[in-house]
CSV table of C-alpha atoms in Angstrom, one decimal:
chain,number,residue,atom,x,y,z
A,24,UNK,CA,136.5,132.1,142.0
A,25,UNK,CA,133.3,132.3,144.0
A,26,UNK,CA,133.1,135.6,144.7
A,27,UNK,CA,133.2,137.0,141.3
A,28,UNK,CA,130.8,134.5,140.6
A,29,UNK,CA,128.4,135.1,142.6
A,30,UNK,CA,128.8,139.1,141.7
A,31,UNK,CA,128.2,138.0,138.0
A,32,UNK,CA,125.2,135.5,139.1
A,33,UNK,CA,123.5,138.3,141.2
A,34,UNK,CA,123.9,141.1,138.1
A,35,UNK,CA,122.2,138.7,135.9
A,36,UNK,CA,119.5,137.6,138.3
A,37,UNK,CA,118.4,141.0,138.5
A,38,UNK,CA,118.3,142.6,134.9
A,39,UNK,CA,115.3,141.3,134.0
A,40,UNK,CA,113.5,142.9,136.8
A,41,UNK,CA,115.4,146.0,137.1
A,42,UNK,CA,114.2,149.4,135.2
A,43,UNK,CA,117.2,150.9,133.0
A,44,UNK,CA,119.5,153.6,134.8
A,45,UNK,CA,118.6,157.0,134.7
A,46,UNK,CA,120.5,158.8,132.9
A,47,UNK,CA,122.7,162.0,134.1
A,48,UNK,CA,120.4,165.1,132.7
A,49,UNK,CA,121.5,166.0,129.0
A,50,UNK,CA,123.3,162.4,128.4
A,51,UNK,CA,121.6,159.2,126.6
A,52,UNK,CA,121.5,156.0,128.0
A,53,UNK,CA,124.1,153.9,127.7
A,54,UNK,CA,123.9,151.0,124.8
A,55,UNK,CA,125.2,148.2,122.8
A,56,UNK,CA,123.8,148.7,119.2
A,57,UNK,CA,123.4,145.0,118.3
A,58,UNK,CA,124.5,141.8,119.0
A,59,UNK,CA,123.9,138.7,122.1
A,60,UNK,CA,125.5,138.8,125.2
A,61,UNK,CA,124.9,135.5,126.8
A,62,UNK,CA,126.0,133.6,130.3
A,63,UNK,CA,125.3,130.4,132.9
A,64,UNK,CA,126.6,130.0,136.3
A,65,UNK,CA,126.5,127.8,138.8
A,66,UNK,CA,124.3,128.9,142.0
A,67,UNK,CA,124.7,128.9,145.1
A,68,UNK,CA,123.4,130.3,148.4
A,69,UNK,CA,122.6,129.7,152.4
A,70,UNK,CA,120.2,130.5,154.6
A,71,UNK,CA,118.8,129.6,157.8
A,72,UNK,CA,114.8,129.5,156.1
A,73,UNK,CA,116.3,126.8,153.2
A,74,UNK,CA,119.0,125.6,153.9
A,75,UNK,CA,122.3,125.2,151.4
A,76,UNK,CA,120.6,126.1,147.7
A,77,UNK,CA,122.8,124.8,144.8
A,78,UNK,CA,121.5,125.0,141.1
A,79,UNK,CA,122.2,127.0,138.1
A,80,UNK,CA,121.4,130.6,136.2
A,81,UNK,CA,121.6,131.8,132.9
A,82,UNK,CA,120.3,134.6,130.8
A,83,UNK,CA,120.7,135.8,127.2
A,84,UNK,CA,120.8,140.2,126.3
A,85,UNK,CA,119.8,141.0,122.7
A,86,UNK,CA,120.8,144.5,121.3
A,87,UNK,CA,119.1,146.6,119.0
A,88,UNK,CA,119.7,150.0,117.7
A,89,UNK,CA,117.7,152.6,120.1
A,90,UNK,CA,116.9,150.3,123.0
A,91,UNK,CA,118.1,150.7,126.0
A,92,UNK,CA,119.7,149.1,127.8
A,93,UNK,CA,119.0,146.1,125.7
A,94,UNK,CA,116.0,145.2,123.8
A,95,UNK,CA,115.4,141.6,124.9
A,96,UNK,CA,116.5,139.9,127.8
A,97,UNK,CA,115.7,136.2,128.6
A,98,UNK,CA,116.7,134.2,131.9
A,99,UNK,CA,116.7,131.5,133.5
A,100,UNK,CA,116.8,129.2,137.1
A,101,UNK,CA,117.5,125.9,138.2
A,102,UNK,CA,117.2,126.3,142.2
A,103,UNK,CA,117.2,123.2,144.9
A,104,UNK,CA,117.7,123.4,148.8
A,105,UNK,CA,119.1,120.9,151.5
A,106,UNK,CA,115.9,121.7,152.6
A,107,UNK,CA,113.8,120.4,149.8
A,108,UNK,CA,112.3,124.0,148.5
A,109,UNK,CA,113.1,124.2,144.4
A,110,UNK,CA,112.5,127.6,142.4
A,111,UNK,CA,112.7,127.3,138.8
A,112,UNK,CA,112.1,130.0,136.5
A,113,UNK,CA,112.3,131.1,132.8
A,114,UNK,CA,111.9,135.3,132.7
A,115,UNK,CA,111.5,138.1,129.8
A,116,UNK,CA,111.7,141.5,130.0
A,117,UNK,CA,111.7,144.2,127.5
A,118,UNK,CA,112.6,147.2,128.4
A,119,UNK,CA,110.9,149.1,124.9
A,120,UNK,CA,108.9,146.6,123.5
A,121,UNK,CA,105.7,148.9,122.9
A,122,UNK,CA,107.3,151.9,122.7
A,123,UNK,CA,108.4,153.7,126.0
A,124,UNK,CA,106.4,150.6,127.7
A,125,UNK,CA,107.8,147.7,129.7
A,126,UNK,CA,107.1,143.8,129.0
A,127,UNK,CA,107.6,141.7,131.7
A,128,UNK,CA,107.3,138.1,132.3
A,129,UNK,CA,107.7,135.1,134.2
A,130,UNK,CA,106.9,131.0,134.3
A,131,UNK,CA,107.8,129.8,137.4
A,132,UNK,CA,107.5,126.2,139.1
A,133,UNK,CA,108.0,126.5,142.8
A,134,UNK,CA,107.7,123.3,145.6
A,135,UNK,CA,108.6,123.0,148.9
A,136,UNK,CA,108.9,120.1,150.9
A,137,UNK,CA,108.0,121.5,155.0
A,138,UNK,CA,106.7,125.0,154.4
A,139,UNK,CA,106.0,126.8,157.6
A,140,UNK,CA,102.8,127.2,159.3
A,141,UNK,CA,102.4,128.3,162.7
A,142,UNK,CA,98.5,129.1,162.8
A,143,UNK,CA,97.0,132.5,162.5
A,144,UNK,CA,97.4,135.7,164.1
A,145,UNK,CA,99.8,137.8,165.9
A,146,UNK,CA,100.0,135.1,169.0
A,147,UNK,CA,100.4,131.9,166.9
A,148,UNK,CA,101.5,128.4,168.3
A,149,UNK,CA,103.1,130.0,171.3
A,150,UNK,CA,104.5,126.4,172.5
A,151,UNK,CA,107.0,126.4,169.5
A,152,UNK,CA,110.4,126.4,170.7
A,153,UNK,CA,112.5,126.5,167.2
A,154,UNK,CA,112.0,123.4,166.2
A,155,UNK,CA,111.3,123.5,162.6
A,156,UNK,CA,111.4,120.2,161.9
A,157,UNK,CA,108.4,119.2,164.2
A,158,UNK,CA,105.5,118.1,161.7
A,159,UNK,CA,103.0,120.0,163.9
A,160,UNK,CA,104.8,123.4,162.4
A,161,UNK,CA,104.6,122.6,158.3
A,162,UNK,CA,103.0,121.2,155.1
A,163,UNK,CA,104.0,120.1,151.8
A,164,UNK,CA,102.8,122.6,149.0
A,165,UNK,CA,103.8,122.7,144.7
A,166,UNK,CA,102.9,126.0,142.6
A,167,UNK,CA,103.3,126.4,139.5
A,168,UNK,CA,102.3,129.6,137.5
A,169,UNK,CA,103.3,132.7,136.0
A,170,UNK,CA,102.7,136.6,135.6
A,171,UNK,CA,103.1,139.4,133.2
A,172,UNK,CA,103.7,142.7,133.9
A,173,UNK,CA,103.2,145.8,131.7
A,174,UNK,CA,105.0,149.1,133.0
A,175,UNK,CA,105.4,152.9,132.1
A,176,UNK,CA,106.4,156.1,132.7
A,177,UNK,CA,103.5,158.4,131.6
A,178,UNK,CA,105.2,161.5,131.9
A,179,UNK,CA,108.6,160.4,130.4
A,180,UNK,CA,111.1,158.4,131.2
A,181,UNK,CA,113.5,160.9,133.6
A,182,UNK,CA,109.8,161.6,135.3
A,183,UNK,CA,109.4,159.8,139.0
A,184,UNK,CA,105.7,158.6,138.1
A,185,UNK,CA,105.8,155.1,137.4
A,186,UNK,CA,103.0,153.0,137.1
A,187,UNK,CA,101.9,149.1,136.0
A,188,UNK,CA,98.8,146.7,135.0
A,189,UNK,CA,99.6,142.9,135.2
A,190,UNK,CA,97.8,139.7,135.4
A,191,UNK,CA,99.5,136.0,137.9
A,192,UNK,CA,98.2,133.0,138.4
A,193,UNK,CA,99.5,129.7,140.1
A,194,UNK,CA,97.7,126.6,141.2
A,195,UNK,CA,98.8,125.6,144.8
A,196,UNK,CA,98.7,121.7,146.0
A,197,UNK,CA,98.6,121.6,149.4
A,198,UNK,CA,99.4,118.1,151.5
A,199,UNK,CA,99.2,118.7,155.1
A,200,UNK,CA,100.7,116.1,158.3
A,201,UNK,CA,98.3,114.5,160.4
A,202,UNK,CA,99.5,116.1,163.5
A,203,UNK,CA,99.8,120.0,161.6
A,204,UNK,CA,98.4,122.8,162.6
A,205,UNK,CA,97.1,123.2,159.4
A,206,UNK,CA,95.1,120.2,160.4
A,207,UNK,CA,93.9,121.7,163.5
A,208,UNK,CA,92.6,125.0,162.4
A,209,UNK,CA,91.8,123.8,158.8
A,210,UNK,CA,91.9,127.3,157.4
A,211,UNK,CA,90.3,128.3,154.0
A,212,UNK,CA,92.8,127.0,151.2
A,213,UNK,CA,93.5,123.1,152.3
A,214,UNK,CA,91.9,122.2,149.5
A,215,UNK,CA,94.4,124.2,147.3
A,216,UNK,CA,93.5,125.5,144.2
A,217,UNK,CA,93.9,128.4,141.5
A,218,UNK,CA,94.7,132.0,142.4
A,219,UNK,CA,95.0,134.7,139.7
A,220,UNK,CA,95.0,138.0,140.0
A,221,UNK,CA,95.0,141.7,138.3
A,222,UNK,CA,97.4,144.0,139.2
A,223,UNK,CA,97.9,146.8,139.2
A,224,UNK,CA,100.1,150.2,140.9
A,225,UNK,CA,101.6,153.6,140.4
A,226,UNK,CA,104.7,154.3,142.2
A,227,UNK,CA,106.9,157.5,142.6
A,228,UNK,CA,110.7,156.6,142.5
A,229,UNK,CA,113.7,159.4,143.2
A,230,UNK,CA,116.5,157.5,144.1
A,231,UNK,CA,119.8,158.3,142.6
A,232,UNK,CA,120.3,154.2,142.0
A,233,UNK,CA,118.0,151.3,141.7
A,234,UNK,CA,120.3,148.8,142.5
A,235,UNK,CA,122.4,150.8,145.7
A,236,UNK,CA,120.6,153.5,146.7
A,237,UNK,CA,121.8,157.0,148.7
A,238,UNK,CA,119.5,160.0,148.5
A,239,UNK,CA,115.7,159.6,147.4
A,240,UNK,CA,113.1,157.2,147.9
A,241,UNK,CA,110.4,155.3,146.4
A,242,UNK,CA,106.7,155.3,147.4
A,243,UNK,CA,104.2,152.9,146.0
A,244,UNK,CA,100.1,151.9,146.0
A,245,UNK,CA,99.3,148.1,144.7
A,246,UNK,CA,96.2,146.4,144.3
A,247,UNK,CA,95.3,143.3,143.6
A,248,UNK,CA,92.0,141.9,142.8
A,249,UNK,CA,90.7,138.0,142.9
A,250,UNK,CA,87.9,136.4,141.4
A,251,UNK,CA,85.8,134.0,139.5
A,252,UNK,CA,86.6,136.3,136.2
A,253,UNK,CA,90.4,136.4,137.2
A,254,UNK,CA,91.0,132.4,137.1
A,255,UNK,CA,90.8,132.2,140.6
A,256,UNK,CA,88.9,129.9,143.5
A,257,UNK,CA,88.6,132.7,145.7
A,258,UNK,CA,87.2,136.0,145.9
A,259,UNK,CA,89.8,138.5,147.4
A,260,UNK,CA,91.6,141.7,147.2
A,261,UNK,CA,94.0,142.8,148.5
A,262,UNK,CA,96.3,146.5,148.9
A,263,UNK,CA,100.0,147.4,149.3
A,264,UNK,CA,101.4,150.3,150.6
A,265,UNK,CA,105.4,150.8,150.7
A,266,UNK,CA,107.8,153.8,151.4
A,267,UNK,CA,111.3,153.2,151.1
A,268,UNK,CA,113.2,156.5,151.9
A,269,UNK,CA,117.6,156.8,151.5
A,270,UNK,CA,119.4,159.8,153.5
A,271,UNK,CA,123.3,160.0,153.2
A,272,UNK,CA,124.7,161.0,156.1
A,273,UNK,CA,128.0,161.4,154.5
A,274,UNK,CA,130.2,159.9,151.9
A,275,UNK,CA,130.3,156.7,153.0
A,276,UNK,CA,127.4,156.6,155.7
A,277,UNK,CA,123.4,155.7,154.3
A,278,UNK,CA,120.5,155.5,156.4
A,279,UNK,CA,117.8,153.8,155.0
A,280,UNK,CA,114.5,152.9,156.1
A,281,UNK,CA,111.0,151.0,154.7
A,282,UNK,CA,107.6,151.0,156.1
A,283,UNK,CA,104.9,148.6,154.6
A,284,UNK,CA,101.3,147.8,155.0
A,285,UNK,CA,99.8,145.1,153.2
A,286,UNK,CA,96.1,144.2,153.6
A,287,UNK,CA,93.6,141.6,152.8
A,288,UNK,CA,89.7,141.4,152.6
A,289,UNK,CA,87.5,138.5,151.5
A,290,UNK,CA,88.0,135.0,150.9
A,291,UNK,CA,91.9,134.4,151.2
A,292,UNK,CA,93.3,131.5,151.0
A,293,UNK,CA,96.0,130.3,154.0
A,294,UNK,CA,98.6,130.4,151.6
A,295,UNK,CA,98.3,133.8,150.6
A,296,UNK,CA,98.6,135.4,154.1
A,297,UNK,CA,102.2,135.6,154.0
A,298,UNK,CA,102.2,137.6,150.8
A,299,UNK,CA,102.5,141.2,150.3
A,300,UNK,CA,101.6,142.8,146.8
A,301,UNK,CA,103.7,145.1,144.7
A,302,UNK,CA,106.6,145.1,142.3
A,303,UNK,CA,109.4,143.4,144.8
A,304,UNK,CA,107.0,140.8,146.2
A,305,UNK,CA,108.0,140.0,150.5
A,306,UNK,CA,106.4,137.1,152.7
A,307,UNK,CA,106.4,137.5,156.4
A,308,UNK,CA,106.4,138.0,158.9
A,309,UNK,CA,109.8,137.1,159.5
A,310,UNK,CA,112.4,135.6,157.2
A,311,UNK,CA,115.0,137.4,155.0
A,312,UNK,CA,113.0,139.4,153.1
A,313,UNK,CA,110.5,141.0,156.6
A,314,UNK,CA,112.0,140.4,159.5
A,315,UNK,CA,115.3,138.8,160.1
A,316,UNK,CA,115.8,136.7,163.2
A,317,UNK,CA,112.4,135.3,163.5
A,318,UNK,CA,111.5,132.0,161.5
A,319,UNK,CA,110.0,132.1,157.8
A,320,UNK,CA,106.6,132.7,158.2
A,321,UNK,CA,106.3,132.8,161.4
A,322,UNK,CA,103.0,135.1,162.2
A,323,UNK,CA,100.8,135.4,159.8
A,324,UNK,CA,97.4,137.4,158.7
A,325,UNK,CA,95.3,138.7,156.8
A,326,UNK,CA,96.9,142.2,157.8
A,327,UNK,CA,100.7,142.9,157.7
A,328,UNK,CA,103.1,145.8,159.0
A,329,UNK,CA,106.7,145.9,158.8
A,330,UNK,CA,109.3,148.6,159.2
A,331,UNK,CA,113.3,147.7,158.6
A,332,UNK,CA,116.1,150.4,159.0
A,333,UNK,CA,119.6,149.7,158.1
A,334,UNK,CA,122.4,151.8,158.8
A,335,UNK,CA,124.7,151.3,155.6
A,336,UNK,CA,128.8,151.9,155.5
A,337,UNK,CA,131.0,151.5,152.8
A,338,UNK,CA,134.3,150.4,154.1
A,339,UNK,CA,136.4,150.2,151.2
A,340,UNK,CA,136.8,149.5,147.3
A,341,UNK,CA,138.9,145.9,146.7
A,342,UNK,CA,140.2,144.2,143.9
A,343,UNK,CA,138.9,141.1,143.7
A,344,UNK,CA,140.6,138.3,141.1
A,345,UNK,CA,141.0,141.8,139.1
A,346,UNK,CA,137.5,142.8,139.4
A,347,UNK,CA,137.2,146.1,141.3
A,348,UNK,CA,134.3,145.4,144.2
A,349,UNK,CA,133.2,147.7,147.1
A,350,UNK,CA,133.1,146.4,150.5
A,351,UNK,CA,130.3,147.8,153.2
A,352,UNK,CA,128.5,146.9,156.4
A,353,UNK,CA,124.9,147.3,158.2
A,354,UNK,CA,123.6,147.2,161.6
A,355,UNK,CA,119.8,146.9,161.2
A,356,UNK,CA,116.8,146.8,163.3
A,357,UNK,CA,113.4,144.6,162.0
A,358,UNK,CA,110.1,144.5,163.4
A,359,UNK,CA,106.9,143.8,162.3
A,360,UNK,CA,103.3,142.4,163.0
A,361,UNK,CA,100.3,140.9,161.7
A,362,UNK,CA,96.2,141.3,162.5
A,363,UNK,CA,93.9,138.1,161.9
A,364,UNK,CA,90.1,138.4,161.9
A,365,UNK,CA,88.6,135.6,165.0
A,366,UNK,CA,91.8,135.0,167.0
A,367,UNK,CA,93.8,136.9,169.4
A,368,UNK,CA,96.6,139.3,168.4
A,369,UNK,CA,97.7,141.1,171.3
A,370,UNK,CA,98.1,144.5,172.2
A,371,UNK,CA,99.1,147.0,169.7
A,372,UNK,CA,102.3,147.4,170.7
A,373,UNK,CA,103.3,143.9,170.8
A,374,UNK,CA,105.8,143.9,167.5
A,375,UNK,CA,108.3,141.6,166.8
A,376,UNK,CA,111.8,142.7,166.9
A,377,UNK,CA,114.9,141.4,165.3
A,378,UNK,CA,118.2,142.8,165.4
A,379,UNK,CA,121.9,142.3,163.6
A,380,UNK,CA,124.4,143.2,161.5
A,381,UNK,CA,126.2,142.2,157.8
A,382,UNK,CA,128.8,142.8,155.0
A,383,UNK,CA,127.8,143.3,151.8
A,384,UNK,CA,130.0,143.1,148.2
A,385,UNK,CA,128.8,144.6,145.3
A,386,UNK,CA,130.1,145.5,141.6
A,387,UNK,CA,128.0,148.0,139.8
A,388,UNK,CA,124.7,146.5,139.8
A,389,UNK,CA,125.1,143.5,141.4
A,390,UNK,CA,125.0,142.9,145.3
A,391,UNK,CA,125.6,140.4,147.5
A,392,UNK,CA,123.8,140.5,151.3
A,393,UNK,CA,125.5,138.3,154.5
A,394,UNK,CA,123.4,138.7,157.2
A,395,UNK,CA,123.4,137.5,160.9
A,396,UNK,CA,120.4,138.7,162.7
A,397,UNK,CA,118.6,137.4,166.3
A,398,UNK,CA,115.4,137.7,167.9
A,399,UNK,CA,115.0,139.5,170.8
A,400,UNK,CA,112.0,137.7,171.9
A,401,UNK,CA,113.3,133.9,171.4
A,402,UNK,CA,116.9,134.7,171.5
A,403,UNK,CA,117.2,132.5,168.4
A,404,UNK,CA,119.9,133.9,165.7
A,405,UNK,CA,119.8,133.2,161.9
A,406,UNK,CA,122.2,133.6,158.7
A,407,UNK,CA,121.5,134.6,155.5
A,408,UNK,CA,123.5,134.6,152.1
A,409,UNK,CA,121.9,136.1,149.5
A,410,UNK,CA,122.0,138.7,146.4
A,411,UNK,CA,120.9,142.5,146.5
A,412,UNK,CA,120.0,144.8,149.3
A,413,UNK,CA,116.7,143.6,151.3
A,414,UNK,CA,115.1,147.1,150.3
């Protein structure tokens, strides 16, 4: 029963965050006109950042007549790792709740035991040799916070034009190892401290499916601004800029391809390095959600580029414990770098590469990602099981 689990666990994980479907032209969304849907699961994932991750999901759908695809939608984690990471959430979103406009929310309590940090910069701690368990390579760090998001479509909802204003905030503990890097270079942000930010983007979305796109693309502009006024200990800003384009090369063959650029200016904190801005959030570079094959975190900066093209098959449709699934594969290329003010990043060409291939199993929505990638710099290979498509 664990596949069908884990389809039903990944579909529910993702409604709250995912717009309604477009519609086909001339046809209303579809809808339930009252009543609860609710479900819990147990969870369960791997990867080769955290380790096996075991803990549970539920969520709760509330129908009302006119509101699509649901008019409330509440959900909630329970997340540990072998590892000692734990993600715990409880999430809103509502789709119509002032009228065409999009509430969304989320409290969050996040800690992890060893978080990576390699230093700064594009050439960072170039005596590692894969250990991640060496003290000199991590830090202990808790965060607990929450954001809101409010979004629209100004020009109606089967426009592309999307856009957002929103508000985050967390409070980071840091505790470092005597031998850490983190002790060596004793960046801005050891003391920890309060981040919040405004937010705010516009982004212009023709893909023909949120969840498993063919044809279109998405582009998208973020800011996000820092300051005394905003909550936070530091005085930052920060911009994101994303293009995710889909081509179908035939029925059953996607190529798909993402470009980002994510910048930082002012006072940033260590801890915010690794972050990119925008609606689907990434950390890098390297790790599942940048560059696969290269460890979590690895290089770091105040300036961020990665580009990831997958080359996407569906193989088959199955019938799964009755549940009709479709079965595809990827080959993918990764690479990516970063650009730190006051240390040396190399030439411009020097990019970090990471190659590999994976299956993926999806119903409707929901999507589940098995990924084995390498680097071809280190030669070292990582694993990843996880839910929806990396872009």
């Amino acid at each position: 029963m664990f596949i069908p689990s884990v389809l039903l666990l990944a579909s529910l994980s993702a409604a709250p965050v995912v717009p309604p479907p477009k519609p086909a032209p001339g046809l209303a969304p579809a809808k339930k006109d009252a009543g609860v849907d609710a479900i819990a699961l147990p969870l369960v994932s791997f990867s080769s950042d955290h380790g096996f991750g075991y803990g549970g999901v539920g969520g709760m759908y509330l129908y009302a007549p006119g509101k699509a695809p649901y008019a409330h939608a509440i959900g909630a984690q329970v997340f540990f790792s072998s590892r000692g990471v734990q993600n715990h959430y409880i999430r809103y979103d509502g789709p119509q709740l002032i009228g065409q406009l999009r509430l969304e929310g989320r409290l969050e309590y996040r800690r992890e035991m060893r978080s990576p940090f390699f230093g700064a910069g594009n050439k960072s701690a170039p005596d590692f040799r894969g250990d991640e368990s060496d003290p000199r390579y991590s830090f202990d760090k808790g965060a607990p916070g929450f954001w809101v998001r409010l979004r629209g479509r100004p020009f109606g909802l089967t426009h592309p034009l999307q856009s957002y204003v929103g508000y985050g905030w967390r409070h980071t503990s840091v505790d470092t190892y005597e031998t850490s890097m983190l002790e060596k270079e004793k960046p801005l942000g050891m003391e920890g401290g309060s981040t919040g930010q405004l937010l705010a983007g516009v982004l212009w979305d023709t893909r023909d499916d949120e969840s498993d796109p063919t044809e279109g693309g998405v582009e998208e502009l973020a800011l996000r601004v820092s300051g005394s006024a905003t909550g936070s200990r530091y005085h930052y800003a920060g911009i994101t800029l994303s293009e995710r384009r889909y081509l179908r090369l035939s029925s059953r063959l996607t190529l798909a391809h993402r470009l980002t650029l994510d910048m930082l200016f002012g006072d940033v904190p260590f801890y915010e390095w690794s972050n990119t801005g925008g609606v689907n959030v990434s950390e890098g570079i390297g790790g599942m959600s940048s560059v696969r094959g290269i460890e979590r975190n690895r290089f770091l900066g105040n300036i961020k580029a990665f580009s990831n093209t997958e080359l996407r098959f569906q193989a088959t449709q199955l019938q799964v414990f009755g549940q009709s699934m479709k079965l595809g594969a990827v080959v993918f290329m990764d690479f990516g770098r970063v650009w730190h003010p006051g240390v040396p990043d190399g030439k411009w060409y020097e990019w970090h590469p990471g190659i590999g291939g994976g299956l993926r199993l999806s119903r409707r929505a929901a999507v589940v990602r098995m990924d084995y990638a390498r680097s071809t710099e280190s030669g070292r290979r990582r694993f990843y099981l996880t839910f929806g498509h990396m872009f």
